[in-house]
Tab-separated table of N, CA and C in Angstrom:
chain	number	residue	atom	x	y	z
U	1	UNK	N	157.904	-36.190	-36.302
U	1	UNK	CA	157.447	-37.278	-35.759
U	1	UNK	C	157.512	-38.332	-36.849
U	2	UNK	N	158.083	-39.666	-36.495
U	2	UNK	CA	158.551	-40.981	-37.201
U	2	UNK	C	157.730	-41.958	-37.269
U	3	UNK	N	157.102	-42.077	-38.017
U	3	UNK	CA	155.902	-43.161	-37.978
U	3	UNK	C	156.810	-44.841	-38.125
U	4	UNK	N	156.287	-45.604	-37.182
U	4	UNK	CA	157.297	-46.514	-37.317
U	4	UNK	C	156.463	-47.993	-37.748
U	5	UNK	N	155.220	-47.527	-38.629
U	5	UNK	CA	154.565	-49.026	-38.814
U	5	UNK	C	152.797	-48.378	-39.142
U	6	UNK	N	152.151	-49.172	-39.399
U	6	UNK	CA	150.462	-48.855	-39.307
U	6	UNK	C	149.688	-49.794	-39.122
U	7	UNK	N	149.084	-49.484	-38.395
U	7	UNK	CA	148.050	-50.211	-37.792
U	7	UNK	C	146.647	-50.892	-38.160
U	8	UNK	N	146.385	-51.450	-38.419
U	8	UNK	CA	144.747	-51.954	-39.716
U	8	UNK	C	144.385	-52.788	-38.322
U	9	UNK	N	143.097	-52.279	-37.921
U	9	UNK	CA	141.720	-52.983	-37.551
U	9	UNK	C	140.890	-53.523	-38.214
U	10	UNK	N	140.926	-55.189	-38.512
U	10	UNK	CA	139.670	-55.115	-39.581
U	10	UNK	C	138.709	-56.119	-38.599
U	11	UNK	N	137.274	-55.729	-39.382
U	11	UNK	CA	136.379	-57.006	-38.372
U	11	UNK	C	136.408	-58.440	-39.045
U	12	UNK	N	135.948	-58.714	-37.388
U	12	UNK	CA	136.108	-60.436	-38.148
U	12	UNK	C	134.765	-61.169	-38.377
U	13	UNK	N	135.127	-61.418	-39.129
U	13	UNK	CA	133.628	-62.140	-39.612
U	13	UNK	C	132.984	-63.690	-39.101
U	14	UNK	N	131.927	-63.417	-38.073
U	14	UNK	CA	131.519	-64.445	-37.693
U	14	UNK	C	131.205	-66.156	-38.356
U	15	UNK	N	131.812	-67.579	-37.558
U	15	UNK	CA	131.398	-68.365	-37.703
U	15	UNK	C	130.904	-68.832	-39.105
U	16	UNK	N	129.702	-68.154	-38.589
U	16	UNK	CA	128.049	-68.688	-39.020
U	16	UNK	C	128.070	-68.148	-40.891
U	17	UNK	N	128.361	-66.969	-41.268
U	17	UNK	CA	128.609	-66.574	-41.774
U	17	UNK	C	130.374	-66.230	-42.526
U	18	UNK	N	131.418	-66.794	-42.608
U	18	UNK	CA	132.965	-67.381	-42.645
U	18	UNK	C	132.911	-66.900	-43.984
U	19	UNK	N	132.039	-68.169	-44.955
U	19	UNK	CA	131.937	-68.240	-45.784
U	19	UNK	C	131.917	-66.793	-46.956
U	20	UNK	N	131.597	-65.514	-46.334
U	20	UNK	CA	131.772	-64.318	-47.587
U	20	UNK	C	132.922	-64.017	-47.742
U	21	UNK	N	133.996	-64.665	-46.806
U	21	UNK	CA	135.620	-64.200	-47.415
U	21	UNK	C	135.699	-64.778	-48.840
U	22	UNK	N	135.057	-65.948	-48.650
U	22	UNK	CA	136.046	-67.006	-49.511
U	22	UNK	C	135.233	-66.116	-51.149
U	23	UNK	N	133.639	-65.606	-50.842
U	23	UNK	CA	132.731	-65.411	-51.566
U	23	UNK	C	133.281	-63.996	-52.254
U	24	UNK	N	133.533	-63.292	-51.765
U	24	UNK	CA	134.097	-62.110	-52.086
U	24	UNK	C	135.747	-61.975	-52.633
U	25	UNK	N	135.944	-63.446	-52.442
U	25	UNK	CA	137.688	-63.155	-53.135
U	25	UNK	C	137.511	-64.022	-54.388
U	26	UNK	N	135.977	-64.442	-54.586
U	26	UNK	CA	136.182	-65.411	-56.270
U	26	UNK	C	135.043	-64.058	-57.201
U	27	UNK	N	135.433	-64.050	-58.463
U	27	UNK	CA	134.543	-62.944	-59.121
U	27	UNK	C	133.063	-63.582	-59.380
U	28	UNK	N	132.768	-64.954	-58.735
U	28	UNK	CA	131.202	-65.360	-59.219
U	28	UNK	C	130.347	-64.401	-58.535
U	29	UNK	N	130.902	-64.213	-57.590
U	29	UNK	CA	129.719	-62.701	-57.316
U	29	UNK	C	129.382	-61.494	-58.116
U	30	UNK	N	130.323	-61.393	-58.894
U	30	UNK	CA	130.034	-60.306	-59.597
U	30	UNK	C	128.691	-60.613	-60.828
U	31	UNK	N	128.725	-61.930	-61.251
U	31	UNK	CA	127.736	-62.467	-62.056
U	31	UNK	C	126.465	-62.673	-61.252
U	32	UNK	N	126.405	-62.918	-60.118
U	32	UNK	CA	125.279	-63.581	-59.069
U	32	UNK	C	124.689	-62.106	-58.039
U	33	UNK	N	123.772	-62.068	-58.919
U	33	UNK	CA	122.450	-60.354	-58.227
U	33	UNK	C	122.614	-60.967	-56.229
U	34	UNK	N	122.118	-62.628	-55.930
U	34	UNK	CA	121.762	-62.905	-54.730
U	34	UNK	C	123.018	-62.987	-53.680
U	35	UNK	N	123.721	-62.546	-54.565
U	35	UNK	CA	125.560	-63.105	-53.988
U	35	UNK	C	125.922	-61.660	-53.764
U	36	UNK	N	125.985	-60.612	-54.720
U	36	UNK	CA	125.303	-59.231	-53.964
U	36	UNK	C	124.835	-58.471	-53.402
U	37	UNK	N	123.444	-59.687	-52.927
U	37	UNK	CA	122.795	-58.755	-51.721
U	37	UNK	C	122.776	-59.265	-50.434
U	38	UNK	N	124.201	-60.149	-50.302
U	38	UNK	CA	124.570	-60.610	-49.405
U	38	UNK	C	124.894	-59.285	-48.634
U	39	UNK	N	125.988	-58.560	-49.549
U	39	UNK	CA	126.795	-57.333	-48.903
U	39	UNK	C	126.105	-56.770	-48.508
U	40	UNK	N	124.866	-55.552	-49.442
U	40	UNK	CA	124.434	-55.183	-49.050
U	40	UNK	C	123.330	-55.085	-48.555
U	41	UNK	N	122.672	-56.221	-48.069
U	41	UNK	CA	121.940	-56.567	-47.029
U	41	UNK	C	122.873	-55.913	-45.648
U	42	UNK	N	124.038	-55.941	-45.643
U	42	UNK	CA	124.528	-55.576	-44.091
U	42	UNK	C	124.259	-54.729	-44.420
U	43	UNK	N	124.996	-53.537	-45.042
U	43	UNK	CA	124.998	-52.035	-44.801
U	43	UNK	C	125.293	-51.553	-46.597
U	44	UNK	N	123.677	-51.080	-47.025
U	44	UNK	CA	123.730	-50.551	-47.939
U	44	UNK	C	124.178	-49.123	-48.593
U	45	UNK	N	124.615	-48.267	-47.916
U	45	UNK	CA	125.050	-47.261	-47.605
U	45	UNK	C	126.845	-47.461	-47.738
U	46	UNK	N	127.295	-48.519	-46.974
U	46	UNK	CA	128.597	-48.591	-47.673
U	46	UNK	C	129.104	-49.823	-48.745
U	47	UNK	N	127.717	-50.562	-49.059
U	47	UNK	CA	127.785	-51.465	-50.337
U	47	UNK	C	127.888	-50.509	-51.262
U	48	UNK	N	127.640	-49.539	-51.101
U	48	UNK	CA	127.790	-47.891	-52.747
U	48	UNK	C	129.306	-47.557	-52.529
U	49	UNK	N	129.099	-46.671	-51.005
U	49	UNK	CA	130.538	-46.240	-51.012
U	49	UNK	C	131.485	-46.886	-51.700
U	50	UNK	N	131.700	-48.359	-51.280
U	50	UNK	CA	132.773	-49.185	-51.854
U	50	UNK	C	132.861	-49.312	-53.312
U	51	UNK	N	131.974	-48.896	-54.014
U	51	UNK	CA	131.491	-49.120	-55.459
U	51	UNK	C	131.036	-50.493	-55.349
U	52	UNK	N	130.106	-51.425	-54.428
U	52	UNK	CA	129.637	-52.407	-54.440
U	52	UNK	C	131.195	-53.610	-54.804
U	53	UNK	N	132.013	-52.958	-53.953
U	53	UNK	CA	133.211	-54.024	-54.102
U	53	UNK	C	133.254	-54.829	-52.740
U	54	UNK	N	133.165	-56.512	-52.641
U	54	UNK	CA	133.069	-57.144	-51.387
U	54	UNK	C	134.258	-57.152	-50.967
U	55	UNK	N	135.517	-56.869	-51.175
U	55	UNK	CA	136.716	-57.352	-50.534
U	55	UNK	C	136.619	-55.838	-49.721
U	56	UNK	N	136.821	-54.611	-50.175
U	56	UNK	CA	136.865	-53.056	-49.853
U	56	UNK	C	135.521	-53.258	-48.657
U	57	UNK	N	134.511	-53.952	-48.861
U	57	UNK	CA	133.650	-54.018	-47.783
U	57	UNK	C	133.876	-54.318	-46.972
U	58	UNK	N	134.168	-55.732	-47.083
U	58	UNK	CA	134.475	-56.425	-45.728
U	58	UNK	C	135.521	-55.545	-44.778
U	59	UNK	N	136.067	-54.920	-45.276
U	59	UNK	CA	137.567	-54.783	-44.644
U	59	UNK	C	136.816	-53.125	-43.432
U	60	UNK	N	136.238	-52.811	-44.154
U	60	UNK	CA	135.013	-51.556	-43.217
U	60	UNK	C	133.731	-52.417	-42.568
U	61	UNK	N	133.097	-53.218	-43.146
U	61	UNK	CA	131.735	-52.793	-42.494
U	61	UNK	C	132.026	-52.882	-40.638
U	62	UNK	N	130.826	-52.696	-40.412
U	62	UNK	CA	131.037	-52.539	-38.353
U	62	UNK	C	130.792	-53.629	-38.376
U	63	UNK	N	131.236	-54.150	-37.278
U	63	UNK	CA	131.721	-55.490	-36.351
U	63	UNK	C	130.023	-55.799	-35.969
U	64	UNK	N	129.659	-55.227	-35.671
U	64	UNK	CA	128.212	-54.995	-35.174
U	64	UNK	C	127.371	-55.710	-35.654
U	65	UNK	N	126.744	-55.370	-37.269
U	65	UNK	CA	126.552	-55.430	-38.112
U	65	UNK	C	126.442	-56.946	-38.765
U	66	UNK	N	127.904	-57.383	-38.697
U	66	UNK	CA	128.219	-58.937	-38.922
U	66	UNK	C	127.440	-59.802	-37.754
U	67	UNK	N	127.953	-59.532	-36.580
U	67	UNK	CA	127.325	-60.513	-35.274
U	67	UNK	C	125.236	-60.804	-35.679
U	68	UNK	N	125.136	-58.945	-36.054
U	68	UNK	CA	124.010	-59.064	-36.297
U	68	UNK	C	123.087	-60.322	-36.695
U	69	UNK	N	123.868	-60.429	-38.162
U	69	UNK	CA	123.927	-61.165	-39.281
U	69	UNK	C	124.039	-62.223	-38.980
U	70	UNK	N	125.192	-62.580	-38.854
U	70	UNK	CA	125.161	-64.004	-38.061
U	70	UNK	C	124.169	-64.577	-37.261
U	71	UNK	N	123.411	-63.862	-36.393
U	71	UNK	CA	122.116	-64.297	-35.647
U	71	UNK	C	120.843	-64.096	-36.037
U	72	UNK	N	120.733	-64.089	-37.274
U	72	UNK	CA	119.577	-63.333	-37.748
U	72	UNK	C	118.630	-64.312	-39.262
U	73	UNK	N	117.861	-65.006	-38.579
U	73	UNK	CA	117.373	-66.621	-39.084
U	73	UNK	C	116.979	-66.117	-41.091
U	74	UNK	N	116.081	-64.805	-40.772
U	74	UNK	CA	116.186	-64.739	-42.615
U	74	UNK	C	117.734	-64.283	-43.386
U	75	UNK	N	118.452	-64.116	-42.671
U	75	UNK	CA	119.786	-63.494	-43.080
U	75	UNK	C	120.305	-64.512	-43.239
U	76	UNK	N	120.805	-65.477	-42.687
U	76	UNK	CA	121.203	-67.027	-42.033
U	76	UNK	C	120.622	-68.078	-44.147
U	77	UNK	N	119.322	-67.562	-44.057
U	77	UNK	CA	118.501	-68.419	-45.246
U	77	UNK	C	118.884	-68.015	-46.534
U	78	UNK	N	119.441	-66.896	-46.477
U	78	UNK	CA	119.375	-66.367	-48.084
U	78	UNK	C	121.200	-66.658	-48.344
U	79	UNK	N	121.703	-66.435	-47.175
U	79	UNK	CA	123.479	-66.923	-47.049
U	79	UNK	C	123.643	-68.378	-47.119
U	80	UNK	N	122.809	-68.901	-46.538
U	80	UNK	CA	123.010	-70.616	-46.874
U	80	UNK	C	122.706	-71.126	-48.303
U	81	UNK	N	121.331	-70.439	-48.975
U	81	UNK	CA	121.020	-70.391	-50.430
U	81	UNK	C	122.208	-69.996	-51.217
U	82	UNK	N	123.058	-68.778	-51.329
U	82	UNK	CA	123.968	-68.212	-51.881
U	82	UNK	C	125.370	-69.628	-51.748
U	83	UNK	N	125.417	-69.769	-50.851
U	83	UNK	CA	126.843	-70.434	-50.406
U	83	UNK	C	126.347	-71.520	-51.174
U	84	UNK	N	125.319	-72.672	-51.256
U	84	UNK	CA	124.711	-73.786	-51.585
U	84	UNK	C	125.179	-73.034	-53.521
U	85	UNK	N	124.886	-72.766	-53.677
U	85	UNK	CA	124.538	-72.109	-54.985
U	85	UNK	C	126.233	-71.911	-55.692
U	86	UNK	N	126.568	-71.202	-55.005
U	86	UNK	CA	128.204	-71.169	-54.972
U	86	UNK	C	129.152	-72.217	-55.344
U	87	UNK	N	128.790	-73.124	-54.267
U	87	UNK	CA	129.525	-75.007	-54.516
U	87	UNK	C	129.255	-75.808	-55.441
U	88	UNK	N	127.853	-75.559	-55.533
U	88	UNK	CA	127.084	-76.224	-56.696
U	88	UNK	C	128.115	-75.536	-58.242
U	89	UNK	N	128.068	-74.500	-58.011
U	89	UNK	CA	128.805	-73.792	-59.329
U	89	UNK	C	130.407	-74.062	-59.569
U	90	UNK	N	130.978	-73.973	-58.301
U	90	UNK	CA	132.283	-74.486	-58.676
U	90	UNK	C	132.285	-76.292	-58.894
U	91	UNK	N	131.623	-76.857	-58.104
U	91	UNK	CA	131.903	-78.178	-58.712
U	91	UNK	C	131.663	-78.409	-60.114
U	92	UNK	N	129.923	-77.524	-60.513
U	92	UNK	CA	129.961	-77.996	-62.218
U	92	UNK	C	130.691	-77.538	-62.901
U	93	UNK	N	131.873	-76.885	-62.901
U	93	UNK	CA	133.015	-75.982	-63.141
U	93	UNK	C	133.969	-77.258	-63.346
U	94	UNK	N	134.149	-78.158	-62.078
U	94	UNK	CA	134.919	-79.688	-62.287
U	94	UNK	C	134.991	-80.782	-63.060
U	95	UNK	N	133.781	-80.625	-63.230
U	95	UNK	CA	132.348	-81.297	-64.025
U	95	UNK	C	132.498	-81.417	-65.417
U	96	UNK	N	131.980	-79.456	-65.925
U	96	UNK	CA	132.338	-79.794	-67.327
U	96	UNK	C	134.135	-79.926	-67.619
U	97	UNK	N	134.718	-79.884	-66.727
U	97	UNK	CA	135.966	-79.699	-67.357
U	97	UNK	C	135.971	-81.173	-67.853
U	98	UNK	N	135.604	-82.229	-66.356
U	98	UNK	CA	136.023	-83.296	-67.235
U	98	UNK	C	135.491	-84.167	-68.024
U	99	UNK	N	134.381	-83.449	-68.498
U	99	UNK	CA	133.451	-83.691	-69.780
U	99	UNK	C	134.748	-83.628	-71.015
U	100	UNK	N	135.474	-82.359	-70.687
U	100	UNK	CA	135.878	-81.764	-71.823
U	100	UNK	C	137.095	-82.360	-72.294
U	101	UNK	N	137.674	-83.131	-71.263
U	101	UNK	CA	139.244	-84.348	-71.529
U	101	UNK	C	138.722	-85.927	-71.561
U	102	UNK	N	137.350	-85.999	-72.013
U	102	UNK	CA	137.105	-86.933	-71.901
U	102	UNK	C	136.125	-87.997	-71.337
U	103	UNK	N	135.371	-87.058	-70.639
U	103	UNK	CA	134.573	-87.499	-69.252
U	103	UNK	C	134.764	-88.825	-68.343
U	104	UNK	N	136.541	-88.620	-68.320
U	104	UNK	CA	136.712	-89.261	-66.420
U	104	UNK	C	136.497	-88.227	-65.382
U	105	UNK	N	136.380	-88.553	-64.375
U	105	UNK	CA	135.273	-87.836	-63.372
U	105	UNK	C	136.822	-87.817	-62.295
U	106	UNK	N	137.730	-88.234	-62.110
U	106	UNK	CA	138.831	-88.614	-61.247
U	106	UNK	C	140.054	-86.882	-62.431
U	107	UNK	N	139.849	-86.769	-63.272
U	107	UNK	CA	140.765	-85.678	-64.118
U	107	UNK	C	141.426	-84.470	-63.071
U	108	UNK	N	142.230	-83.884	-62.719
U	108	UNK	CA	142.831	-83.220	-62.578
U	108	UNK	C	143.077	-81.801	-64.306
U	109	UNK	N	142.914	-80.713	-63.703
U	109	UNK	CA	143.397	-79.743	-64.846
U	109	UNK	C	144.896	-80.087	-64.818
U	110	UNK	N	145.904	-80.203	-65.612
U	110	UNK	CA	146.796	-80.218	-66.831
U	110	UNK	C	147.485	-79.341	-66.819
U	111	UNK	N	148.205	-78.673	-66.372
U	111	UNK	CA	149.223	-77.529	-66.697
U	111	UNK	C	150.332	-77.779	-67.376
U	112	UNK	N	150.300	-79.025	-68.346
U	112	UNK	CA	151.356	-78.818	-68.823
U	112	UNK	C	151.290	-77.897	-70.048
U	113	UNK	N	150.531	-77.323	-70.927
U	113	UNK	CA	150.517	-76.736	-71.693
U	113	UNK	C	149.607	-75.041	-71.216
U	114	UNK	N	150.034	-74.462	-70.669
U	114	UNK	CA	148.677	-73.326	-70.046
U	114	UNK	C	148.560	-72.550	-71.075
U	115	UNK	N	147.327	-72.049	-71.105
U	115	UNK	CA	146.672	-70.955	-71.979
U	115	UNK	C	146.735	-69.859	-70.926
U	116	UNK	N	147.554	-68.240	-71.950
U	116	UNK	CA	147.471	-67.245	-70.999
U	116	UNK	C	146.336	-66.274	-72.501
U	117	UNK	N	145.815	-65.587	-71.618
U	117	UNK	CA	145.373	-64.537	-72.277
U	117	UNK	C	145.967	-63.278	-72.044
U	118	UNK	N	146.161	-62.552	-72.864
U	118	UNK	CA	146.398	-61.206	-72.284
U	118	UNK	C	145.678	-60.004	-72.805
U	119	UNK	N	145.686	-59.266	-72.091
U	119	UNK	CA	144.562	-57.862	-72.301
U	119	UNK	C	145.511	-56.884	-71.505
U	120	UNK	N	145.145	-55.689	-72.032
U	120	UNK	CA	145.623	-54.585	-71.259
U	120	UNK	C	144.220	-53.702	-70.211
U	121	UNK	N	143.075	-54.451	-70.533
U	121	UNK	CA	141.937	-54.062	-69.583
U	121	UNK	C	140.880	-55.598	-69.114
U	122	UNK	N	140.352	-55.500	-68.652
U	122	UNK	CA	139.391	-56.209	-68.088
U	122	UNK	C	138.429	-55.883	-67.615
U	123	UNK	N	137.155	-55.866	-68.058
U	123	UNK	CA	135.842	-55.588	-68.354
U	123	UNK	C	135.288	-57.158	-66.965
U	124	UNK	N	135.226	-56.478	-65.429
U	124	UNK	CA	134.964	-58.007	-64.867
U	124	UNK	C	133.775	-57.574	-63.853
U	125	UNK	N	133.680	-56.138	-63.649
U	125	UNK	CA	132.732	-55.779	-62.737
U	125	UNK	C	132.948	-53.837	-62.599
U	126	UNK	N	131.983	-52.762	-62.322
U	126	UNK	CA	132.397	-51.724	-62.008
U	126	UNK	C	133.325	-51.066	-60.991
U	127	UNK	N	132.788	-52.510	-59.868
U	127	UNK	CA	134.455	-52.039	-58.747
U	127	UNK	C	135.372	-52.186	-59.451
U	128	UNK	N	135.638	-53.142	-60.285
U	128	UNK	CA	136.749	-53.109	-60.615
U	128	UNK	C	137.582	-52.030	-61.440
U	129	UNK	N	137.491	-51.114	-61.628
U	129	UNK	CA	137.861	-50.331	-63.059
U	129	UNK	C	139.135	-50.449	-63.972
U	130	UNK	N	139.085	-51.340	-64.375
U	130	UNK	CA	140.028	-51.648	-65.479
U	130	UNK	C	139.809	-52.066	-66.669
U	131	UNK	N	138.739	-50.972	-66.786
U	131	UNK	CA	138.240	-51.302	-68.602
U	131	UNK	C	137.859	-50.262	-68.792
U	132	UNK	N	138.070	-49.937	-69.992
U	132	UNK	CA	137.500	-48.481	-70.718
U	132	UNK	C	136.363	-48.313	-71.585
U	133	UNK	N	136.449	-50.114	-72.457
U	133	UNK	CA	135.125	-50.080	-73.389
U	133	UNK	C	135.114	-51.876	-73.604
U	134	UNK	N	134.843	-51.993	-74.858
U	134	UNK	CA	134.073	-52.916	-75.877
U	134	UNK	C	135.418	-54.179	-75.245
U	135	UNK	N	136.590	-54.368	-75.748
U	135	UNK	CA	137.508	-54.774	-75.909
U	135	UNK	C	137.734	-55.410	-74.183
U	136	UNK	N	137.560	-54.383	-73.326
U	136	UNK	CA	137.852	-55.249	-72.552
U	136	UNK	C	136.526	-55.916	-72.115
U	137	UNK	N	135.209	-55.260	-71.658
U	137	UNK	CA	134.112	-56.462	-71.358
U	137	UNK	C	134.492	-57.813	-72.088
U	138	UNK	N	134.908	-57.647	-73.458
U	138	UNK	CA	134.805	-58.777	-74.233
U	138	UNK	C	135.916	-59.743	-73.103
U	139	UNK	N	136.888	-59.175	-72.798
U	139	UNK	CA	138.131	-59.710	-72.216
U	139	UNK	C	137.685	-60.251	-70.499
U	140	UNK	N	136.898	-59.733	-70.341
U	140	UNK	CA	135.991	-60.305	-68.981
U	140	UNK	C	134.918	-61.729	-69.229
U	141	UNK	N	134.659	-61.422	-70.603
U	141	UNK	CA	133.483	-62.222	-70.949
U	141	UNK	C	134.448	-63.801	-71.434
U	142	UNK	N	136.229	-63.839	-71.889
U	142	UNK	CA	136.523	-64.649	-71.896
U	142	UNK	C	136.763	-65.390	-70.295
U	143	UNK	N	136.956	-64.291	-69.499
U	143	UNK	CA	137.659	-64.632	-68.288
U	143	UNK	C	135.958	-66.147	-67.416
U	144	UNK	N	135.316	-65.365	-68.037
U	144	UNK	CA	133.893	-65.774	-67.254
U	144	UNK	C	133.333	-67.097	-67.491
U	145	UNK	N	134.063	-66.893	-69.208
U	145	UNK	CA	133.451	-68.303	-69.785
U	145	UNK	C	134.456	-69.581	-69.331
U	146	UNK	N	135.649	-68.939	-69.562
U	146	UNK	CA	136.837	-70.281	-68.577
U	146	UNK	C	136.576	-70.274	-67.615
U	147	UNK	N	135.624	-69.671	-66.793
U	147	UNK	CA	135.432	-70.118	-65.120
U	147	UNK	C	134.606	-71.166	-65.499
U	148	UNK	N	133.125	-70.920	-65.923
U	148	UNK	CA	132.124	-71.678	-66.519
U	148	UNK	C	132.571	-73.135	-66.898
U	149	UNK	N	133.908	-72.919	-67.649
U	149	UNK	CA	134.414	-74.281	-68.161
U	149	UNK	C	135.510	-75.243	-66.740
U	150	UNK	N	135.233	-74.678	-65.899
U	150	UNK	CA	136.543	-75.072	-64.751
U	150	UNK	C	137.254	-75.014	-64.862
């Protein structure tokens, strides 16, 4: 039999909790337990099964669970708080960067002289097994520090 292609059916994140996708795509969730809890609250066994990886989680979570969460006031309150914290973190990074370049508030990062950090491993989170020891953890810490600085 010839295989002509592969069809993947993915759950659709309801509009009320659509920010879960952006959250999963940003490593901020990896050092923020309330963000991790948002995913675990949807389906704890699946969260464990995917090794706490939100990207993998969102491709496998049951549509009914997403729909139920989008209608649950308790979940929505936790979601709103995490989203607020996430946006504040992103904004504070921009403010810290502006401080570093002389206090200007409208300064955008300059990529005229970019900095590259090369490492064979980066210890970012247990769900991303691309590290084996201390130097990988150190590289991950450098990535977080750079994020904190905007």
